[in-house]
Short mmCIF file of C-alpha atoms in Angstrom, two decimals:
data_model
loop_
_atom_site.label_atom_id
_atom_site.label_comp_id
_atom_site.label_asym_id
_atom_site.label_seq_id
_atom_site.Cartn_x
_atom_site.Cartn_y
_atom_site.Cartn_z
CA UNK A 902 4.50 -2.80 -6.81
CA UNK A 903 8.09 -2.32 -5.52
CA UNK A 904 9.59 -3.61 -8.61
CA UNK A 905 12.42 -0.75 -9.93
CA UNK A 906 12.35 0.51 -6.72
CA UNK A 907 15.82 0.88 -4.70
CA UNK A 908 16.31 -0.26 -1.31
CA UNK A 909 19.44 0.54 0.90
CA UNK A 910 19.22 -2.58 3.62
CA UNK A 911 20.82 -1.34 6.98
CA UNK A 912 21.88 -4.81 9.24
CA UNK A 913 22.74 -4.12 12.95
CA UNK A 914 24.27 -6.30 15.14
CA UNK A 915 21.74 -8.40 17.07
CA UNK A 916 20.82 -12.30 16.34
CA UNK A 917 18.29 -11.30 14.09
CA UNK A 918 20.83 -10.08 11.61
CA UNK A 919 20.31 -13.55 9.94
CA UNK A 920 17.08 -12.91 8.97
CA UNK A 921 18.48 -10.04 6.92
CA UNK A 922 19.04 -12.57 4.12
CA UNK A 923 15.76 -13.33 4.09
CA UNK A 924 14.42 -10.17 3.65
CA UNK A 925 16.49 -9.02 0.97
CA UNK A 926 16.03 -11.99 -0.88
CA UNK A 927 12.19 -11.12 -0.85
CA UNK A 928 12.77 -7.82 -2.11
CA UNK A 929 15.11 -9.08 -4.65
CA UNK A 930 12.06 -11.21 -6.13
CA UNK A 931 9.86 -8.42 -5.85
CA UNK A 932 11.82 -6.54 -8.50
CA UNK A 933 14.26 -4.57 -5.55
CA UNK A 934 17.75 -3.12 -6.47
CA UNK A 935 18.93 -3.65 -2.73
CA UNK A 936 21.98 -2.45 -1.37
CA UNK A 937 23.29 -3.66 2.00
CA UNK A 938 25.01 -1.65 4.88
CA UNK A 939 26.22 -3.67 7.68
CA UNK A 940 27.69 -2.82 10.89
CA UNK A 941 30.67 -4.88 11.97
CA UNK A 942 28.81 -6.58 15.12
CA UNK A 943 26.34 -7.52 12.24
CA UNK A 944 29.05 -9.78 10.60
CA UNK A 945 29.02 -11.84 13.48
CA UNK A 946 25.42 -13.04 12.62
CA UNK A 947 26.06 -12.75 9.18
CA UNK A 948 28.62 -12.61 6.58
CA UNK A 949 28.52 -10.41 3.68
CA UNK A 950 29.34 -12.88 1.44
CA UNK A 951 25.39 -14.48 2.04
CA UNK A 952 24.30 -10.78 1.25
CA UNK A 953 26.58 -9.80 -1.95
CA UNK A 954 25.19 -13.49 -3.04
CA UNK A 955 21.46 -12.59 -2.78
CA UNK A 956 21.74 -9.08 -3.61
CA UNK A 957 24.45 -8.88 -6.61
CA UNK A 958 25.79 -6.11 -4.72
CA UNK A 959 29.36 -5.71 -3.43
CA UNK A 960 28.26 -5.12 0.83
CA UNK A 961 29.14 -1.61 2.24
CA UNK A 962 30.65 -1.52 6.07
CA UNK A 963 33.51 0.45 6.14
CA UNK A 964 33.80 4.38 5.50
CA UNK A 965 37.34 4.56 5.13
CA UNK A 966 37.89 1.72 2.31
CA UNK A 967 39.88 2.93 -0.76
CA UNK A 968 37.12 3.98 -3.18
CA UNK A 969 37.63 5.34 -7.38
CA UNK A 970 36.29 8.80 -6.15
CA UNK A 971 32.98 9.73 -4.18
CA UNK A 972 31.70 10.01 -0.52
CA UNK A 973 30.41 6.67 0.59
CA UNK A 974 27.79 8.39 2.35
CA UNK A 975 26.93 10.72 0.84
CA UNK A 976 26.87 8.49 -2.50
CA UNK A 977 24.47 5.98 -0.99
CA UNK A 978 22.13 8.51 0.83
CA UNK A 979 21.21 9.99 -3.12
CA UNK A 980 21.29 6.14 -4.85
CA UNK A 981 18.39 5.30 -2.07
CA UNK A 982 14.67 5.72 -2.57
CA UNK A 983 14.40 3.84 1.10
CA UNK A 984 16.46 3.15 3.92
CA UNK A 985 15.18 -0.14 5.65
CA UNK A 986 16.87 -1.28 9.20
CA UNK A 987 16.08 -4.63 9.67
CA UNK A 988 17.33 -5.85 11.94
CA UNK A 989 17.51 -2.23 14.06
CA UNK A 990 19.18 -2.84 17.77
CA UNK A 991 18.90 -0.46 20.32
CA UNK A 992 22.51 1.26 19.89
CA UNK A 993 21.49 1.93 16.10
CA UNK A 994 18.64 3.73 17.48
CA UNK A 995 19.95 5.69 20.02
CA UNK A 996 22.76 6.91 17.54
CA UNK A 997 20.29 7.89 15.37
CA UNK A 998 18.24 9.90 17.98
CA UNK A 999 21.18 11.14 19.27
CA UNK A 1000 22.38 12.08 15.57
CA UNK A 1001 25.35 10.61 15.96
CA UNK A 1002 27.51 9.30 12.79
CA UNK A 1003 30.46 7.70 13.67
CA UNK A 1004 30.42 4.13 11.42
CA UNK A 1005 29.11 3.68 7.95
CA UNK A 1006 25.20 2.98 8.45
CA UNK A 1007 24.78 5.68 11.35
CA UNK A 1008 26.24 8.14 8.74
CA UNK A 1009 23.90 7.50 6.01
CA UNK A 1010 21.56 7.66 8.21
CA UNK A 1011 21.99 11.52 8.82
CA UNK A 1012 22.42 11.98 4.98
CA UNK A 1013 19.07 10.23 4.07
CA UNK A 1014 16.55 12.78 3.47
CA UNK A 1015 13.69 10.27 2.01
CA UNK A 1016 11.91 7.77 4.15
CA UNK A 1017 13.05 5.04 6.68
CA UNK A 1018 11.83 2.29 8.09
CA UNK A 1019 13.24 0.85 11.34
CA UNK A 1020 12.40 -2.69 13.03
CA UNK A 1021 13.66 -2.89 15.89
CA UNK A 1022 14.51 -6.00 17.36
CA UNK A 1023 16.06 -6.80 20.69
CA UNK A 1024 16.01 -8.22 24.35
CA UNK A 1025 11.67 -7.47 25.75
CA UNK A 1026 13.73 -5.62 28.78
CA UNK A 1027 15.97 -3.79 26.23
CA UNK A 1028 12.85 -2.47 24.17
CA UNK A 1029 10.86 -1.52 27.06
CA UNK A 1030 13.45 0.45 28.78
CA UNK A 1031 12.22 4.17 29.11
CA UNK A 1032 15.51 5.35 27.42
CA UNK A 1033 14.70 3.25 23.95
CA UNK A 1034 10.96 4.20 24.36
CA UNK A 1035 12.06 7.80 24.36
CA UNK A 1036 14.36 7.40 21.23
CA UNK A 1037 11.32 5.88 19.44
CA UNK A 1038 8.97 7.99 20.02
CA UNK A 1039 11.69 10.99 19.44
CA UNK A 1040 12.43 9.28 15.68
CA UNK A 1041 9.24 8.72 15.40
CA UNK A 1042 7.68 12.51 15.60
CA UNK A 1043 10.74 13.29 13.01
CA UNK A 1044 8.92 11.21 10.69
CA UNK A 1045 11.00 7.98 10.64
CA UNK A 1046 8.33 4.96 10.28
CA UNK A 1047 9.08 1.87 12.90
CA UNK A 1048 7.62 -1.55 12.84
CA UNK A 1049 6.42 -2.91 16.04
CA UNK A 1050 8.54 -5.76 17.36
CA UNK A 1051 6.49 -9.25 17.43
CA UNK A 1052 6.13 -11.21 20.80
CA UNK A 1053 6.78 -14.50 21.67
CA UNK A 1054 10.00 -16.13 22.95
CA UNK A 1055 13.21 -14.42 22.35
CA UNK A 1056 16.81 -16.05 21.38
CA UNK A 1057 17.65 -15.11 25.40
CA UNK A 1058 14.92 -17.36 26.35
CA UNK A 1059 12.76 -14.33 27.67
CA UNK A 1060 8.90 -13.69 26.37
CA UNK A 1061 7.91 -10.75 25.61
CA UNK A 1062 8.19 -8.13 22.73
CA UNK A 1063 11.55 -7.65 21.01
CA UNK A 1064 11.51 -10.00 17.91
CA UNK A 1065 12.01 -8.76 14.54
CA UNK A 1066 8.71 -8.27 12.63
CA UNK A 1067 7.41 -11.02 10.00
CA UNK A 1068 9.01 -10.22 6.48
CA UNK A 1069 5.89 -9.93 4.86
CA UNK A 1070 5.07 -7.48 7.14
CA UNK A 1071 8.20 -5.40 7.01
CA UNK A 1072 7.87 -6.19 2.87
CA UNK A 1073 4.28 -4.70 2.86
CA UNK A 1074 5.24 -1.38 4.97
CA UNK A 1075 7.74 -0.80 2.74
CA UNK A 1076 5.66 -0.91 -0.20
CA UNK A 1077 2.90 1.37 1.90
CA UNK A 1078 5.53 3.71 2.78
CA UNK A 1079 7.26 3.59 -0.95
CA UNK A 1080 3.21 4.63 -2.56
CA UNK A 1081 3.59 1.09 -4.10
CA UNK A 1082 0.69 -0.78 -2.74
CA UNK A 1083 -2.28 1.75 -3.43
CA UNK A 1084 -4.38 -0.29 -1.36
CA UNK A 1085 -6.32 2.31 -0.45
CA UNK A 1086 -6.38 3.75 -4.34
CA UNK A 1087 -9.85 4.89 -5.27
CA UNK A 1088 -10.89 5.47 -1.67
CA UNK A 1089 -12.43 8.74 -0.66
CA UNK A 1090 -11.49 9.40 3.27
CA UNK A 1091 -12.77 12.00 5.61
CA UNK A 1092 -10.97 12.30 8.61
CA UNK A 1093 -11.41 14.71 11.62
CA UNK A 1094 -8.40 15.60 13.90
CA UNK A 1095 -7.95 18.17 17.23
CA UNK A 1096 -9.67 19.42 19.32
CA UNK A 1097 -12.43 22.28 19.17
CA UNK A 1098 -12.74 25.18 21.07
CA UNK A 1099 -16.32 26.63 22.12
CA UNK A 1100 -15.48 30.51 23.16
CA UNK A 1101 -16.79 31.84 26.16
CA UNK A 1102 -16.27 35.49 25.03
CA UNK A 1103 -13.74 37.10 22.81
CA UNK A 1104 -10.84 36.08 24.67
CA UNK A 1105 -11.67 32.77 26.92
CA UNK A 1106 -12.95 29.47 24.83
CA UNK A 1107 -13.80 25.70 26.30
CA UNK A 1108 -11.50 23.35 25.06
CA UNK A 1109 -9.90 20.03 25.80
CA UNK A 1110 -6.27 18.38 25.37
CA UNK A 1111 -6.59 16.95 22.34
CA UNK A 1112 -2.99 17.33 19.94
CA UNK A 1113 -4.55 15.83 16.71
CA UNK A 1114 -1.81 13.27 16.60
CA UNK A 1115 -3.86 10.68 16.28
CA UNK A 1116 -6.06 12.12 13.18
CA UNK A 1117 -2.71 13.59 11.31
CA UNK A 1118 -1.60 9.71 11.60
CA UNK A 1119 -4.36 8.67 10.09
CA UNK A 1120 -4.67 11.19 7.41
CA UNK A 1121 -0.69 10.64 6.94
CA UNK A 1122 -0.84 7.43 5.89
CA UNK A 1123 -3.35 7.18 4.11
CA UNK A 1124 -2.62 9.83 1.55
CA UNK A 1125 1.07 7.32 1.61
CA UNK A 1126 -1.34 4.14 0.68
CA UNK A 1127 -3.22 6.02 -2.51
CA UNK A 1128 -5.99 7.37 -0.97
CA UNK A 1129 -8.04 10.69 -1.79
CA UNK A 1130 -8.11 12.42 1.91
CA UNK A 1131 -9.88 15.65 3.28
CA UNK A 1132 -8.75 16.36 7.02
CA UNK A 1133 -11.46 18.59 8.97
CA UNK A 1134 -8.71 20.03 11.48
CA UNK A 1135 -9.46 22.02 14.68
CA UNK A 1136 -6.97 24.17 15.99
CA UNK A 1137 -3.48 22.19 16.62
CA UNK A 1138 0.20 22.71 16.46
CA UNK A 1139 0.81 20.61 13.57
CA UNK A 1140 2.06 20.75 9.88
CA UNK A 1141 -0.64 19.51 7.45
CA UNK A 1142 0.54 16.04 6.00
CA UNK A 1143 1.41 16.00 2.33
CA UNK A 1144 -1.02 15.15 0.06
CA UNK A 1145 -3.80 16.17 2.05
CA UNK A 1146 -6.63 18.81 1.50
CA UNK A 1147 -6.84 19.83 5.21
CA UNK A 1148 -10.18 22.22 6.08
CA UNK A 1149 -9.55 24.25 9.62
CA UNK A 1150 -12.30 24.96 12.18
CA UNK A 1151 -12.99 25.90 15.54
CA UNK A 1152 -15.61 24.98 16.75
CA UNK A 1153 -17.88 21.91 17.04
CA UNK A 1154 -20.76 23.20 14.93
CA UNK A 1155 -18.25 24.31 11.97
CA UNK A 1156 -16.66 20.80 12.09
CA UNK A 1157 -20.19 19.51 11.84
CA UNK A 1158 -20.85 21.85 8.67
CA UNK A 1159 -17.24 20.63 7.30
CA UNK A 1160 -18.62 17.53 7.67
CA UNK A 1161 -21.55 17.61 6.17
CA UNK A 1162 -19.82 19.57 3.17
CA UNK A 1163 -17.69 16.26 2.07
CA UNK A 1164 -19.87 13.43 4.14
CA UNK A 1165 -21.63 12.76 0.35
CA UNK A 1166 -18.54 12.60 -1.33
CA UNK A 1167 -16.36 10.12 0.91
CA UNK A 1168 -16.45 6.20 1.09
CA UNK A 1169 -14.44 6.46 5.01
CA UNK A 1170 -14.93 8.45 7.35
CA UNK A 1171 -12.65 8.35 10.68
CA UNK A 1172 -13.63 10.71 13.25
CA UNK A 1173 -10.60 11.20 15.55
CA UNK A 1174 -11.88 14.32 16.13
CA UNK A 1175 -11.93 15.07 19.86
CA UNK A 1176 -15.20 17.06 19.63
CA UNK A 1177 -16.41 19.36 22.97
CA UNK A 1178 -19.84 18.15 23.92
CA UNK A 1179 -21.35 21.62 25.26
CA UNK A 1180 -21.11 25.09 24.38
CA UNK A 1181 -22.01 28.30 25.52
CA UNK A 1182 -23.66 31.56 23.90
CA UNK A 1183 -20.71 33.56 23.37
CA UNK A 1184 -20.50 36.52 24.86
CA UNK A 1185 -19.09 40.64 22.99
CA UNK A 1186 -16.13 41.87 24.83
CA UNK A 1187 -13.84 40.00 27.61
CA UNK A 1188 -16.33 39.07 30.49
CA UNK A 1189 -14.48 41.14 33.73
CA UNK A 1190 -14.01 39.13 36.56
CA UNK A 1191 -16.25 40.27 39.79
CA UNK A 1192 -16.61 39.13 43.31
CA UNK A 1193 -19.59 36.51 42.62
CA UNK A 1194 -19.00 33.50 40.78
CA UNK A 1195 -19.90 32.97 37.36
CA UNK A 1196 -22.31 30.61 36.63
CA UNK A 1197 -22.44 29.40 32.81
CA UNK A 1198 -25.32 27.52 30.77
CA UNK A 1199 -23.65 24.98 28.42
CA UNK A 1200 -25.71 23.68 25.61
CA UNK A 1201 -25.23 20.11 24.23
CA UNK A 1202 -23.35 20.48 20.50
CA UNK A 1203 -24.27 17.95 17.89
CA UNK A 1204 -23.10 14.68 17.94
CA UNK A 1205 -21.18 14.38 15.09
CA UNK A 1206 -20.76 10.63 15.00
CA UNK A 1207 -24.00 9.48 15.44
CA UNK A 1208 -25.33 11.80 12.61
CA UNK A 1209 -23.26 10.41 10.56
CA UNK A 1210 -24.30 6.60 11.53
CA UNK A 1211 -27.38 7.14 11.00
CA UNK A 1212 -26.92 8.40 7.34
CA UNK A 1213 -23.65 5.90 6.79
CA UNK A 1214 -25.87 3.97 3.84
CA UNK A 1215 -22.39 1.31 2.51
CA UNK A 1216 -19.73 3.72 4.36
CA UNK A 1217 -17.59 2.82 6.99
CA UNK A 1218 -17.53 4.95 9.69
CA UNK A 1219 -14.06 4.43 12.40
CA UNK A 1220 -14.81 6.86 15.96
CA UNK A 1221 -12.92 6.91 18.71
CA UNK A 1222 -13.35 7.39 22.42
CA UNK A 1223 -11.15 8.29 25.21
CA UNK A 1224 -11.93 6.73 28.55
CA UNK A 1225 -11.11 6.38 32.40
CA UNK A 1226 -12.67 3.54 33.51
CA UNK A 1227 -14.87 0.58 31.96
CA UNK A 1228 -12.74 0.77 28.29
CA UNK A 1229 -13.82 -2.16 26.37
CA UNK A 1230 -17.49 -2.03 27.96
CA UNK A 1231 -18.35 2.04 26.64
CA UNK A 1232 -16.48 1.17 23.40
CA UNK A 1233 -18.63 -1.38 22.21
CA UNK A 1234 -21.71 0.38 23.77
CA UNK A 1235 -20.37 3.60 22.09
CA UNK A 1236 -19.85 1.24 18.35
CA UNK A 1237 -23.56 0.10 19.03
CA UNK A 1238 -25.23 3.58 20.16
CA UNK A 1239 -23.34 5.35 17.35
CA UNK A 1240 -23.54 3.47 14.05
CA UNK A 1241 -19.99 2.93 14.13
CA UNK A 1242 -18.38 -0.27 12.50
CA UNK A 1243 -15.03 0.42 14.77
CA UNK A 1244 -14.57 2.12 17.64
CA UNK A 1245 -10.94 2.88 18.61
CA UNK A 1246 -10.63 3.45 22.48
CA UNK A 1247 -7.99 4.35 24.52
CA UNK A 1248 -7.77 4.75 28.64
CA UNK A 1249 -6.27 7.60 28.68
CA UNK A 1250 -4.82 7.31 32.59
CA UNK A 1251 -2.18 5.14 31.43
CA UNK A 1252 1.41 6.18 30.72
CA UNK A 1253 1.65 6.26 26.75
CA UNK A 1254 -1.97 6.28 25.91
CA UNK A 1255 -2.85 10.10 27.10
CA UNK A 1256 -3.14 13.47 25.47
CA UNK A 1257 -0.41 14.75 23.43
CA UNK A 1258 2.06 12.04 23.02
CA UNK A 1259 3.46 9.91 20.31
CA UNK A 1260 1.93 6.33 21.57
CA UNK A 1261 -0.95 5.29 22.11
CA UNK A 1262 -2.18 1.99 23.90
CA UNK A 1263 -5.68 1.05 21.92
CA UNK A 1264 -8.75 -1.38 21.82
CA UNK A 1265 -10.71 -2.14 18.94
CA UNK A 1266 -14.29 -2.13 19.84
CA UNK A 1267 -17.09 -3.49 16.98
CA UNK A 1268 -20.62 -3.54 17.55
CA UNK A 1269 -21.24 -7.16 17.61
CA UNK A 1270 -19.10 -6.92 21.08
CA UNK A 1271 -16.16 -8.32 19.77
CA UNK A 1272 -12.79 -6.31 21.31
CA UNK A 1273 -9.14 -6.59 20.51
CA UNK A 1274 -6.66 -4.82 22.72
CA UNK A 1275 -3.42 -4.06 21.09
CA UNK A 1276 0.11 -2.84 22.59
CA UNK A 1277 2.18 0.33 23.36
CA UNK A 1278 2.69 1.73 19.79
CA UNK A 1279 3.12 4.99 18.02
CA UNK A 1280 0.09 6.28 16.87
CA UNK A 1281 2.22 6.41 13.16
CA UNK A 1282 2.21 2.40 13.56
CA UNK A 1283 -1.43 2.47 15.02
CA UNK A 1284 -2.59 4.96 12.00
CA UNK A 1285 -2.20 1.84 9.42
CA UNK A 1286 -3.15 -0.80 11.99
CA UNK A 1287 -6.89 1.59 11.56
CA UNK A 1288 -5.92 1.40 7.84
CA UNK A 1289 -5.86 -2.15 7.48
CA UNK A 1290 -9.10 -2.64 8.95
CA UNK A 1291 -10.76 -0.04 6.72
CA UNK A 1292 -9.87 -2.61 4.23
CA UNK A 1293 -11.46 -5.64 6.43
CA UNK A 1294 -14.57 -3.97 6.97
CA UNK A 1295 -14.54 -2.66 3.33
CA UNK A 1296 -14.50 -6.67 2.40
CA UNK A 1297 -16.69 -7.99 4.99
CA UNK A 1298 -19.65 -5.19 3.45
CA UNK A 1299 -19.16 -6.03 0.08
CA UNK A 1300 -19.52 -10.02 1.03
CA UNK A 1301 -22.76 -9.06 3.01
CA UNK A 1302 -23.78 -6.57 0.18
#
């Protein structure tokens, strides 16, 4: 629940300002102290008036208004237990990437040290220009949390993405982000993440380009929505997410063992996990390079996933796979073959959806053939999309249990 919970409401200038009013009325119900910080192209849309009415809060714009004592800033940044931007244009979010201050939200913004959530909303060409794509994904690895834009027609007549995300929705992340919800309370995750490395001798291993974005993501927000998470971890360049009982290997048979270890214990598992598939019998010492070439017998390594299908019993079991060619096809194959009850695929030739970068352009894939491709996103904003259905398929096995 969100009741008792304050909210500082950040409006930017674009025509979805109006919708502002909505949303902090919904918050208000819920129980919100909200706060309001508009920009002055935002009063264009909107007056403050309509948001000191709805709120019972005097509205905040200007930083140099004669105030009884106290930064204005620096005041709201420690009153705040969440900074929501709704609507959040593209100039809001380039200031904020850029860290630049210079009006009354963009300066709170630098002095907020607890979470916020930005939904963005703007022109389709607007949001898909590389520079706001870049600022995303930049605020995005600093651990702000955006909501993906919804499509349809635009208030410039365009089509495309760029419209400010339902309420409920933005209401619901909130809550997610805020540990209100708990939806996942109770649950017992595993979750894999990296890659592993098979070593060749003592100084040369087989490895692949695997971050662990993805699985941190995952493991991120769950612990946020209440639930109990061990992360089996290969080697990656990333700080463990709070929360989290993280368990580091190397290669693919200690993941497997890792695996095994807390496979009893867990209700989810989600195998992001970018595995190697062969390995070789190490070798003592660095192998010295010599005039002939060096021929090297790989043996298959276990295949984590479908050992765990097979002994899945009522668990639900997410995988992923990273293709070239034929995506939706080997993902459902791949759902079918493994035991899986989701299979999250990506191709990785396409810009956004490779190794080691914030997006991620994904297809569900479920055994009974069904596939739904969803857009560019970061993989923050894809972690809870996986989230949400680990709830579905949690419901859909207890109706057919």
């Amino acid at each position: 629940m969100l009741a008792g919970r304050r909210v500082i409401l950040g409006v930017a200038g674009g025509i979805a300002a109006y919708k502002a009013a909505e949303i902090a009325g919904t918050l208000v119900k819920q129980g919100v102290e909200v706060r309001v910080i508009m920009t002055r192209a935002a009063q264009e849309f909107i007056t403050p008036l309509t948001l000191q009415t709805i709120t019972s809060h005097e509205v905040a714009s200007d930083m140099f208004t004669p105030r009884s004592g106290g930064v204005a800033h620096i005041e709201a940044a420690r009153w705040g237990e969440a900074f929501l931007i709704a609507p959040a244009t593209a100039n809001i979010i380039g200031k904020m990437a850029a860290g630049i201050g210079d009006d009354l939200l963009s300066t709170i913004v630098l002095a907020f040290d607890r979470p916020v959530l930005v939904c963005p909303a703007m022109n389709v060409t607007m949001y898909k220009n590389p520079v706001v794509q870049r600022n995303i994904q930049a605020l995005s690895a600093l651990g702000y949390y955006f909501i993906e834009p919804g499509s349809g027609r635009l208030a410039c007549g365009e089509e495309g993405p760029g419209r400010l995300a339902p309420t409920a929705e933005i209401v619901a992340r909130l809550e997610s982000i805020l540990g209100g919800s708990g939806d996942l309370g109770g649950l017992k995750m595993l979750i894999t993440a990296g890659p592993t490395r098979e070593p060749l001798d003592s100084v040369r291993y087989i490895s692949n380009r695997s971050s662990g974005k993805m699985g941190y993501a995952v493991a991120k927000a769950a612990a946020e929505r209440g639930a109990d998470v061990v992360l089996v971890s290969g080697p990656v360049a990333l700080s463990p997410p709070d929360g989290v009982n993280v368990v580091f290997v190397e290669t693919a048979q200690e993941m497997h063992l890792a695996v095994n270890r807390h496979f009893e214990w867990c209700d989810v598992v989600v195998k992001a996990a970018a595995v190697a598939d062969y390995r070789v019998q190490a070798q003592p010492g660095k192998i010295k390079k010599g005039a002939t070439p060096l021929t090297l017998t790989l043996e298959p390594n276990p295949d984590i996933l479908r050992d765990l299908g097979e002994r899945k019993g009522r668990r639900v079991i997410i995988g992923f796979a990273a293709e070239t060619e034929q995506l939706e096809t080997r993902a459902v194959e791949k759902a079918r073959n493994k035991g899986a009850d989701l299979i999250v695929a990506n191709d990785v030739t396409r810009p956004g959806a490779g190794f080691d970068v914030d997006t991620n352009i994904a297809v569900f894939a479920y055994p009974d053939g069904r596939t739904v491709p969803l857009p560019l996103m970061t993989k923050s904003a894809l972690a809870h999309r996986i989230l949400d259905q680990v709830l579905d398929l949690r419901e859909d096995g207890a109706d057919n249990g």
